[in-house]
């Protein structure tokens, strides 16, 4: 009974470690390793066997998902090659470091793939923003809905792509359009307010001065013949 219980606990802790790496969670990995160590049998040979199984399962999970770089493959290979030379304590230390490295690589890979994936949506989102810039209620929710993404998820992807928040990007677009219209001098400041989706002239003037350092009227005069 004791043997079966120990094996069940070992399987449970193996799963905790694999899932920690799957979720790219260093804190969870550390806690799982501590739990795993305290649950190991007394015999050192068995301890190394259990550690070996954990590494095999984790390696397979990474290969089936993402993040398995050539460098990481080499780390796993070196571990297996030197397995006979490692005592249990050293094996645990080496394995922990390899899996921490795996999480780091997976995080980098996930960020890179996510940014590349969402760039396809961003071009459509930017076109939609330009087309609806005169709408005062244009928001992250309406744009995210247009490209069929969750607003929170869209906001994060947008920031990763443009290195600024959606709100800041929207304001930049509105102010840049206002600048162009003022430079052309073909319409009034009141009309420009409407054309950039800011109906309140006082608020528009306040935002424009924040953005350019000048009031709209001052900016317009610089481009009058």
XYZ file of N, CA and C in Angstrom:
675
model
N 0.827 -1.205 0.000
C 0.000 0.000 0.000
C 0.862 1.256 0.000
N 1.915 1.219 0.842
C 2.806 2.378 0.916
C 3.478 2.629 -0.421
N 3.882 1.586 -1.087
C 4.543 1.715 -2.381
C 3.631 2.331 -3.425
N 2.368 1.866 -3.441
C 1.402 2.395 -4.406
C 1.105 3.862 -4.115
N 1.027 4.223 -2.839
C 0.758 5.612 -2.450
C 1.903 6.507 -2.867
N 3.162 6.048 -2.642
C 4.326 6.837 -3.032
C 4.343 7.075 -4.533
N 3.988 6.021 -5.289
C 4.000 6.154 -6.747
C 2.921 7.118 -7.217
N 1.738 7.059 -6.584
C 0.660 7.983 -6.936
C 1.073 9.420 -6.667
N 1.712 9.658 -5.514
C 2.177 11.001 -5.181
C 3.228 11.478 -6.178
N 4.101 10.568 -6.597
C 5.148 10.915 -7.561
C 4.538 11.340 -8.893
N 3.536 10.592 -9.343
C 2.857 10.933 -10.593
C 2.195 12.296 -10.481
N 1.569 12.569 -9.354
C 0.918 13.858 -9.132
C 1.919 15.004 -9.201
N 3.066 14.828 -8.553
C 4.071 15.898 -8.544
C 4.741 16.045 -9.906
N 4.888 14.959 -10.637
C 5.402 15.042 -12.010
C 4.485 15.930 -12.845
N 3.196 15.736 -12.671
C 2.211 16.521 -13.412
C 2.268 17.997 -13.019
N 2.495 18.267 -11.739
C 2.611 19.652 -11.275
C 3.774 20.358 -11.956
N 4.895 19.667 -12.073
C 6.076 20.252 -12.714
C 5.827 20.497 -14.198
N 5.285 19.501 -14.875
C 5.001 19.644 -16.309
C 4.036 20.800 -16.557
N 2.993 20.892 -15.747
C 2.005 21.956 -15.922
C 2.570 23.333 -15.602
N 3.504 23.405 -14.663
C 4.146 24.687 -14.332
C 4.921 25.205 -15.537
N 5.629 24.294 -16.209
C 6.366 24.688 -17.417
C 5.389 25.021 -18.538
N 4.322 24.248 -18.644
C 3.303 24.501 -19.673
C 2.726 25.913 -19.539
N 2.558 26.358 -18.279
C 1.999 27.691 -18.016
C 3.074 28.772 -17.928
N 4.339 28.375 -18.107
C 5.462 29.327 -18.035
C 5.485 30.092 -16.719
N 5.285 29.363 -15.640
C 5.173 29.969 -14.315
C 6.351 29.535 -13.443
N 7.350 30.431 -13.258
C 8.539 30.088 -12.469
C 8.206 29.814 -11.004
N 7.313 30.625 -10.459
C 6.943 30.448 -9.061
C 6.274 29.089 -8.841
N 5.381 28.736 -9.727
C 4.688 27.451 -9.636
C 5.668 26.291 -9.814
N 6.661 26.478 -10.694
C 7.678 25.443 -10.903
C 8.487 25.215 -9.628
N 8.878 26.297 -8.981
C 9.658 26.188 -7.741
C 8.872 25.446 -6.668
N 7.604 25.801 -6.509
C 6.763 25.147 -5.504
C 6.574 23.663 -5.836
N 6.410 23.362 -7.122
C 6.226 21.969 -7.545
C 7.488 21.151 -7.277
N 8.644 21.750 -7.504
C 9.906 21.049 -7.254
C 10.091 20.751 -5.770
N 9.750 21.717 -4.935
C 9.866 21.499 -3.483
C 8.960 20.338 -3.053
N 7.739 20.363 -3.563
C 6.783 19.305 -3.261
C 7.296 17.956 -3.769
N 7.890 17.976 -4.967
C 8.432 16.768 -5.597
C 9.580 16.187 -4.765
N 10.493 17.050 -4.324
C 11.668 16.608 -3.563
C 11.258 15.930 -2.262
N 10.316 16.542 -1.558
C 9.875 15.973 -0.280
C 9.107 14.662 -0.455
N 8.620 14.429 -1.672
C 7.867 13.195 -1.914
C 8.689 12.069 -2.513
N 9.985 12.312 -2.737
C 10.832 11.281 -3.342
C 11.079 10.118 -2.383
N 11.273 8.903 -2.920
C 11.594 7.749 -2.062
C 13.006 7.886 -1.484
N 13.350 7.018 -0.545
C 14.646 7.106 0.122
C 15.799 6.673 -0.785
N 15.586 5.701 -1.657
C 16.655 5.161 -2.491
C 17.060 6.178 -3.560
N 18.354 6.440 -3.627
C 18.854 7.460 -4.553
C 18.623 7.067 -6.008
N 18.730 5.794 -6.307
C 18.518 5.338 -7.679
C 17.091 5.633 -8.137
N 16.141 5.399 -7.250
C 14.739 5.696 -7.576
C 14.515 7.193 -7.731
N 15.184 7.969 -6.898
C 15.064 9.419 -7.001
C 15.485 9.902 -8.394
N 16.603 9.375 -8.898
C 17.093 9.744 -10.226
C 16.136 9.262 -11.324
N 15.539 8.094 -11.114
C 14.584 7.563 -12.099
C 13.357 8.481 -12.199
N 12.852 8.896 -11.042
C 11.686 9.779 -11.034
C 12.008 11.111 -11.721
N 13.215 11.636 -11.438
C 13.623 12.903 -12.040
C 13.750 12.757 -13.554
N 14.272 11.617 -13.974
C 14.432 11.338 -15.401
C 13.067 11.318 -16.106
N 12.073 10.703 -15.473
C 10.724 10.652 -16.050
C 10.108 12.040 -16.165
N 10.348 12.871 -15.154
C 9.843 14.246 -15.194
C 10.420 14.988 -16.396
N 11.724 14.832 -16.607
C 12.373 15.531 -17.710
C 11.867 15.036 -19.065
N 11.674 13.738 -19.187
C 11.160 13.179 -20.445
C 9.767 13.717 -20.754
N 8.900 13.717 -19.741
C 7.526 14.199 -19.927
C 7.499 15.679 -20.286
N 8.358 16.454 -19.612
C 8.390 17.895 -19.878
C 8.947 18.179 -21.264
N 9.970 17.436 -21.636
C 10.550 17.616 -22.968
C 9.526 17.323 -24.061
N 8.774 16.252 -23.893
C 7.733 15.902 -24.865
C 6.662 16.979 -24.943
N 6.278 17.515 -23.791
C 5.270 18.576 -23.766
C 5.754 19.804 -24.534
N 7.023 20.187 -24.323
C 7.574 21.362 -25.005
C 7.634 21.124 -26.509
N 8.068 19.948 -26.913
C 8.141 19.624 -28.344
C 6.765 19.643 -28.998
N 5.757 19.246 -28.252
C 4.389 19.218 -28.793
C 3.727 20.593 -28.792
N 4.297 21.540 -28.051
C 3.695 22.874 -27.998
C 4.610 23.898 -28.668
N 5.496 24.534 -27.903
C 6.409 25.518 -28.499
C 7.562 25.779 -27.537
N 8.624 26.406 -28.057
C 9.731 26.817 -27.203
C 10.942 25.913 -27.210
N 10.907 24.817 -27.992
C 12.045 23.902 -28.002
C 13.110 24.411 -28.976
N 14.042 25.187 -28.473
C 15.124 25.726 -29.287
C 16.264 24.704 -29.373
N 17.208 24.969 -30.276
C 18.376 24.093 -30.399
C 19.195 24.102 -29.117
N 19.296 25.263 -28.506
C 20.040 25.386 -27.248
C 19.392 24.544 -26.147
N 18.068 24.584 -26.093
C 17.356 23.813 -25.077
C 17.471 22.312 -25.338
N 17.404 21.918 -26.606
C 17.593 20.510 -26.960
C 18.950 20.010 -26.470
N 19.962 20.861 -26.649
C 21.308 20.497 -26.227
C 21.381 20.327 -24.716
N 20.672 21.187 -23.970
C 20.660 21.084 -22.504
C 20.031 19.767 -22.051
N 18.925 19.401 -22.667
C 18.279 18.121 -22.339
C 19.206 16.950 -22.689
N 19.815 17.029 -23.869
C 20.699 15.955 -24.326
C 21.890 15.779 -23.386
N 22.472 16.899 -22.962
C 23.608 16.844 -22.036
C 23.203 16.235 -20.702
N 21.992 16.565 -20.276
C 21.506 15.997 -19.007
C 21.398 14.477 -19.105
N 20.783 14.000 -20.185
C 20.619 12.553 -20.349
C 21.977 11.855 -20.474
N 22.927 12.510 -21.166
C 24.250 11.913 -21.364
C 25.023 11.771 -20.063
N 24.821 12.741 -19.179
C 25.572 12.755 -17.913
C 24.782 12.185 -16.739
N 23.648 11.586 -17.039
C 22.752 11.113 -15.988
C 23.441 10.155 -15.008
N 24.267 9.264 -15.537
C 24.919 8.265 -14.686
C 25.959 8.891 -13.754
N 26.436 10.067 -14.095
C 27.472 10.726 -13.296
C 26.898 11.609 -12.185
N 25.583 11.837 -12.228
C 24.963 12.761 -11.283
C 24.346 12.025 -10.103
N 24.593 12.543 -8.905
C 23.850 12.019 -7.761
C 22.473 12.669 -7.755
N 21.598 12.242 -6.884
C 20.205 12.713 -6.892
C 20.110 14.220 -6.679
N 20.869 14.725 -5.706
C 20.799 16.156 -5.397
C 21.242 16.997 -6.593
N 22.319 16.573 -7.235
C 22.823 17.297 -8.403
C 21.854 17.184 -9.574
N 21.241 16.029 -9.739
C 20.271 15.820 -10.823
C 19.089 16.771 -10.685
N 18.599 16.910 -9.455
C 17.473 17.819 -9.202
C 17.869 19.254 -9.533
N 19.079 19.653 -9.134
C 19.561 21.016 -9.379
C 19.681 21.297 -10.880
N 20.267 20.349 -11.607
C 20.435 20.516 -13.058
C 19.077 20.575 -13.762
N 18.183 19.688 -13.364
C 16.841 19.649 -13.977
C 16.088 20.950 -13.739
N 16.158 21.444 -12.544
C 15.453 22.692 -12.202
C 15.958 23.841 -13.069
N 17.281 23.934 -13.234
C 17.859 24.999 -14.043
C 17.456 24.869 -15.514
N 17.415 23.654 -16.014
C 17.011 23.432 -17.406
C 15.559 23.843 -17.621
N 14.702 23.485 -16.676
C 13.282 23.815 -16.829
C 13.023 25.307 -16.646
N 13.807 25.963 -15.813
C 13.705 27.434 -15.696
C 14.101 28.080 -17.024
N 15.155 27.524 -17.635
C 15.583 28.015 -18.940
C 14.502 27.775 -19.991
N 13.820 26.626 -19.892
C 12.744 26.305 -20.833
C 11.609 27.316 -20.730
N 11.250 27.691 -19.509
C 10.191 28.680 -19.311
C 10.580 30.017 -19.934
N 11.827 30.401 -19.731
C 12.315 31.662 -20.297
C 12.228 31.652 -21.822
N 12.659 30.540 -22.435
C 12.612 30.422 -23.893
C 11.170 30.423 -24.397
N 10.293 29.746 -23.677
C 8.889 29.678 -24.076
C 8.225 31.049 -23.996
N 8.579 31.816 -22.984
C 8.024 33.169 -22.856
C 8.451 34.041 -24.036
N 9.733 33.970 -24.389
C 10.234 34.736 -25.534
C 9.536 34.311 -26.807
N 9.366 33.012 -26.973
C 8.728 32.471 -28.162
C 7.263 32.875 -28.249
N 6.581 32.818 -27.105
C 5.158 33.168 -27.077
C 4.951 34.631 -27.435
N 5.802 35.506 -26.891
C 5.696 36.937 -27.175
C 5.923 37.207 -28.656
N 6.956 36.569 -29.217
C 7.286 36.770 -30.624
C 6.154 36.305 -31.532
N 5.620 35.114 -31.252
C 4.536 34.566 -32.075
C 3.262 35.384 -31.956
N 2.977 35.832 -30.725
C 1.756 36.608 -30.510
C 1.816 37.927 -31.263
N 2.979 38.600 -31.202
C 3.131 39.881 -31.884
C 2.993 39.710 -33.389
N 3.637 38.663 -33.925
C 3.557 38.395 -35.357
C 2.125 38.071 -35.775
N 1.452 37.257 -34.956
C 0.085 36.837 -35.257
C -0.860 38.036 -35.281
N -0.731 38.937 -34.302
C -1.664 40.045 -34.185
C -1.376 41.193 -35.137
N -0.206 41.210 -35.753
C 0.077 42.255 -36.733
C -0.904 42.181 -37.897
N -1.391 40.979 -38.188
C -2.368 40.805 -39.257
C -3.677 41.526 -38.915
N -4.018 41.519 -37.625
C -5.230 42.203 -37.193
C -5.018 43.711 -37.085
N -3.786 44.117 -36.756
C -3.525 45.525 -36.492
C -3.694 46.402 -37.721
N -3.307 45.890 -38.896
C -3.457 46.691 -40.114
C -4.925 47.002 -40.371
N -5.783 46.020 -40.125
C -7.225 46.231 -40.298
C -7.766 47.182 -39.230
N -7.250 47.060 -38.009
C -7.680 47.943 -36.919
C -7.293 49.386 -37.201
N -6.077 49.594 -37.695
C -5.596 50.945 -38.005
C -6.438 51.572 -39.115
N -6.771 50.793 -40.126
C -7.604 51.298 -41.222
C -8.978 51.705 -40.700
N -9.514 50.908 -39.780
C -10.827 51.207 -39.188
C -10.766 52.489 -38.369
N -9.684 52.677 -37.623
C -9.515 53.900 -36.809
C -9.499 55.125 -37.712
N -8.718 55.057 -38.785
C -8.619 56.196 -39.709
C -9.973 56.525 -40.336
N -10.713 55.496 -40.675
C -12.012 55.677 -41.333
C -13.060 56.268 -40.388
N -12.945 55.962 -39.096
C -13.969 56.385 -38.127
C -13.438 57.400 -37.110
N -12.388 58.108 -37.485
C -11.758 59.050 -36.558
C -12.681 60.201 -36.165
N -13.665 60.491 -36.986
C -14.586 61.589 -36.692
C -15.673 61.182 -35.695
N -15.719 59.899 -35.333
C -16.745 59.433 -34.403
C -16.259 59.593 -32.962
N -16.993 60.361 -32.188
C -16.577 60.660 -30.819
C -16.580 59.416 -29.936
N -17.444 58.470 -30.250
C -17.530 57.261 -29.426
C -16.610 56.134 -29.912
N -15.684 56.451 -30.821
C -14.707 55.455 -31.255
C -13.887 55.016 -30.041
N -13.822 53.705 -29.811
C -13.172 53.211 -28.599
C -12.465 51.891 -28.867
N -11.727 51.455 -27.882
C -11.040 50.169 -27.997
C -12.043 49.023 -28.145
N -13.211 49.177 -27.533
C -14.249 48.142 -27.614
C -14.788 48.032 -29.043
N -15.070 49.177 -29.664
C -15.628 49.152 -31.020
C -14.614 48.644 -32.040
N -13.348 49.021 -31.874
C -12.318 48.562 -32.811
C -12.045 47.069 -32.618
N -11.960 46.634 -31.360
C -11.744 45.209 -31.078
C -12.890 44.370 -31.629
N -14.091 44.878 -31.496
C -15.262 44.179 -32.015
C -15.185 44.052 -33.534
N -14.674 45.093 -34.180
C -14.560 45.073 -35.646
C -13.615 43.978 -36.126
N -12.539 43.727 -35.368
C -11.569 42.694 -35.769
C -11.809 41.371 -35.032
N -12.955 41.277 -34.346
C -13.387 40.037 -33.677
C -12.407 39.547 -32.611
N -11.937 40.476 -31.774
C -11.057 40.106 -30.677
C -11.617 40.631 -29.358
N -11.292 39.925 -28.285
C -11.642 40.395 -26.950
C -10.932 41.731 -26.691
N -11.640 42.756 -26.165
C -11.026 44.080 -25.962
C -9.762 44.066 -25.106
N -9.746 43.257 -24.042
C -8.567 43.192 -23.176
C -7.397 42.571 -23.942
N -7.676 41.500 -24.635
C -6.652 40.809 -25.430
C -6.153 41.712 -26.554
N -7.103 42.395 -27.208
C -6.765 43.324 -28.293
C -5.888 44.461 -27.777
N -6.240 45.003 -26.599
C -5.475 46.102 -26.014
C -4.032 45.715 -25.755
N -3.829 44.503 -25.252
C -2.469 44.036 -24.972
C -1.690 43.837 -26.268
N -2.337 43.226 -27.262
C -1.668 42.991 -28.549
C -1.364 44.316 -29.245
N -2.276 45.268 -29.132
C -2.086 46.582 -29.744
C -0.861 47.276 -29.146
N -0.749 47.220 -27.833
C 0.382 47.851 -27.150
C 1.694 47.170 -27.512
N 1.685 45.853 -27.623
C 2.887 45.112 -28.008
C 3.331 45.459 -29.423
N 2.359 45.727 -30.299
C 2.659 46.024 -31.701
C 3.148 47.446 -31.894
N 2.467 48.413 -31.255
C 2.765 49.830 -31.494
C 3.551 50.502 -30.364
N 3.831 49.746 -29.315
C 4.584 50.270 -28.172
C 3.907 51.483 -27.533
N 2.586 51.502 -27.584
C 1.796 52.525 -26.897
C 0.377 51.998 -26.721
N -0.341 52.573 -25.777
C -1.708 52.118 -25.536
C -2.621 52.552 -26.677
N -3.773 51.903 -26.767
C -4.753 52.263 -27.785
C -5.191 53.719 -27.608
N -5.425 54.122 -26.366
C -5.886 55.490 -26.073
C -4.880 56.526 -26.564
N -3.600 56.267 -26.312
C -2.555 57.201 -26.735
C -2.452 57.236 -28.257
N -2.581 56.076 -28.883
C -2.510 56.006 -30.346
C -3.678 56.764 -30.976
N -4.863 56.577 -30.424
C -6.048 57.259 -30.944
C -5.898 58.779 -30.846
N -5.391 59.250 -29.694
C -5.193 60.684 -29.517
C -4.150 61.213 -30.508
N -3.105 60.440 -30.721
C -2.071 60.843 -31.676
C -2.662 60.993 -33.081
N -3.492 60.025 -33.491
C -4.130 60.085 -34.805
C -5.011 61.326 -34.940
N -5.764 61.624 -33.897
C -6.662 62.783 -33.923
C -5.879 64.096 -33.998
N -4.828 64.185 -33.238
C -4.035 65.414 -33.240
C -3.266 65.592 -34.547
N -2.769 64.499 -35.112
C -2.046 64.595 -36.379
C -2.990 64.998 -37.512
N -4.213 64.479 -37.489
C -5.188 64.892 -38.501
C -5.547 66.366 -38.315
N -5.724 66.782 -37.080
C -6.032 68.186 -36.795
C -4.910 69.099 -37.311
N -3.674 68.695 -37.104
C -2.530 69.484 -37.580
C -2.572 69.633 -39.103
N -2.845 68.538 -39.800
C -2.891 68.595 -41.264
C -4.006 69.519 -41.748
N -5.154 69.417 -41.099
C -6.291 70.251 -41.499
C -6.022 71.728 -41.213
N -5.378 72.024 -40.107
C -5.024 73.411 -39.771
C -3.985 73.959 -40.753
N -3.057 73.112 -41.138
C -2.030 73.521 -42.098
C -2.643 73.838 -43.466
N -3.646 73.054 -43.859
C -4.314 73.284 -45.144
C -5.126 74.570 -45.118
N -5.704 74.877 -43.949
C -6.442 76.130 -43.771
C -7.718 76.247 -44.577
N -8.325 75.131 -44.925
C -9.524 75.156 -45.768
C -10.829 75.127 -44.970
N -10.743 74.931 -43.670
C -11.961 74.850 -42.863
C -11.719 75.467 -41.493
N -12.794 75.698 -40.758
C -12.687 76.358 -39.457
C -12.237 75.382 -38.372
N -11.799 75.945 -37.261
C -11.386 75.118 -36.127
C -12.576 74.321 -35.593
N -13.763 74.951 -35.629
C -14.971 74.257 -35.178
C -15.244 73.010 -35.991
N -15.077 73.125 -37.321
C -15.281 71.962 -38.187
C -14.216 70.896 -37.954
N -13.006 71.356 -37.703
C -11.911 70.414 -37.453
C -12.192 69.590 -36.199
N -12.764 70.250 -35.188
C -13.151 69.523 -33.964
C -14.046 68.347 -34.309
N -15.036 68.598 -35.151
C -15.969 67.545 -35.543
C -15.279 66.463 -36.360
N -14.333 66.867 -37.184
C -13.671 65.932 -38.098
C -12.682 65.001 -37.388
N -12.292 65.376 -36.180
C -11.378 64.512 -35.422
C -12.079 63.869 -34.219
N -13.400 63.989 -34.152
C -14.157 63.289 -33.121
C -14.095 63.906 -31.739
N -13.821 65.228 -31.676
C -13.819 65.923 -30.378
C -14.744 67.131 -30.527
N -15.977 66.989 -30.121
C -16.999 68.005 -30.399
C -16.858 69.266 -29.550
N -16.235 69.148 -28.386
C -16.086 70.307 -27.497
C -14.839 71.107 -27.894
N -15.014 72.336 -28.424
C -13.859 73.133 -28.888
C -12.846 73.451 -27.784
N -13.340 73.717 -26.578
C -12.427 74.034 -25.468
C -11.553 72.829 -25.124
N -12.195 71.671 -25.091
C -11.459 70.445 -24.783
C -10.468 70.130 -25.892
N -10.904 70.348 -27.144
C -10.017 70.125 -28.278
C -8.780 71.029 -28.186
N -8.998 72.313 -27.868
C -7.888 73.266 -27.741
C -6.917 72.843 -26.651
N -7.500 72.356 -25.542
C -6.683 71.893 -24.417
C -5.807 70.706 -24.838
N -6.401 69.747 -25.519
C -5.659 68.559 -25.959
C -4.619 68.906 -27.022
N -4.995 69.815 -27.929
C -4.075 70.200 -28.998
C -2.848 70.914 -28.435
N -3.060 71.781 -27.447
C -1.931 72.484 -26.838
C -1.030 71.511 -26.077
N -1.652 70.528 -25.437
C -0.869 69.493 -24.752
C 0.016 68.744 -25.745
N -0.530 68.510 -26.935
C 0.169 67.694 -27.936
C 1.242 68.497 -28.687
N 0.926 69.768 -29.015
C 1.842 70.556 -29.858
C 2.540 71.701 -29.120
N 1.990 72.072 -27.959
C 2.544 73.225 -27.245
C 1.942 74.539 -27.695
N 0.977 74.475 -28.624
C 0.336 75.683 -29.148
C -1.169 75.492 -29.229
N -1.904 76.593 -29.133
C -3.343 76.538 -29.343
C -3.621 76.337 -30.827
N -4.782 75.783 -31.196
C -5.099 75.587 -32.615
C -5.022 76.883 -33.419
N -5.507 77.984 -32.830
C -5.489 79.275 -33.527
C -4.049 79.730 -33.794
N -3.172 79.516 -32.828
C -1.764 79.889 -32.986
C -1.104 79.031 -34.063
N -1.414 77.770 -34.036
C -0.841 76.830 -35.013
C -1.313 77.168 -36.411
N -2.586 77.546 -36.558
C -3.166 77.848 -37.862
C -2.524 79.089 -38.463
N -2.248 80.104 -37.625
C -1.668 81.358 -38.099
C -0.302 81.159 -38.743
N 0.437 80.184 -38.256
C 1.777 79.926 -38.788
C 1.746 79.484 -40.246
N 0.560 78.957 -40.683
C 0.464 78.427 -42.039
C -0.407 79.314 -42.940
N -0.828 80.469 -42.430
C -1.617 81.397 -43.255
C -0.692 82.186 -44.144
N -1.121 82.403 -45.384
C -0.296 83.128 -46.354
C -0.186 84.598 -45.968
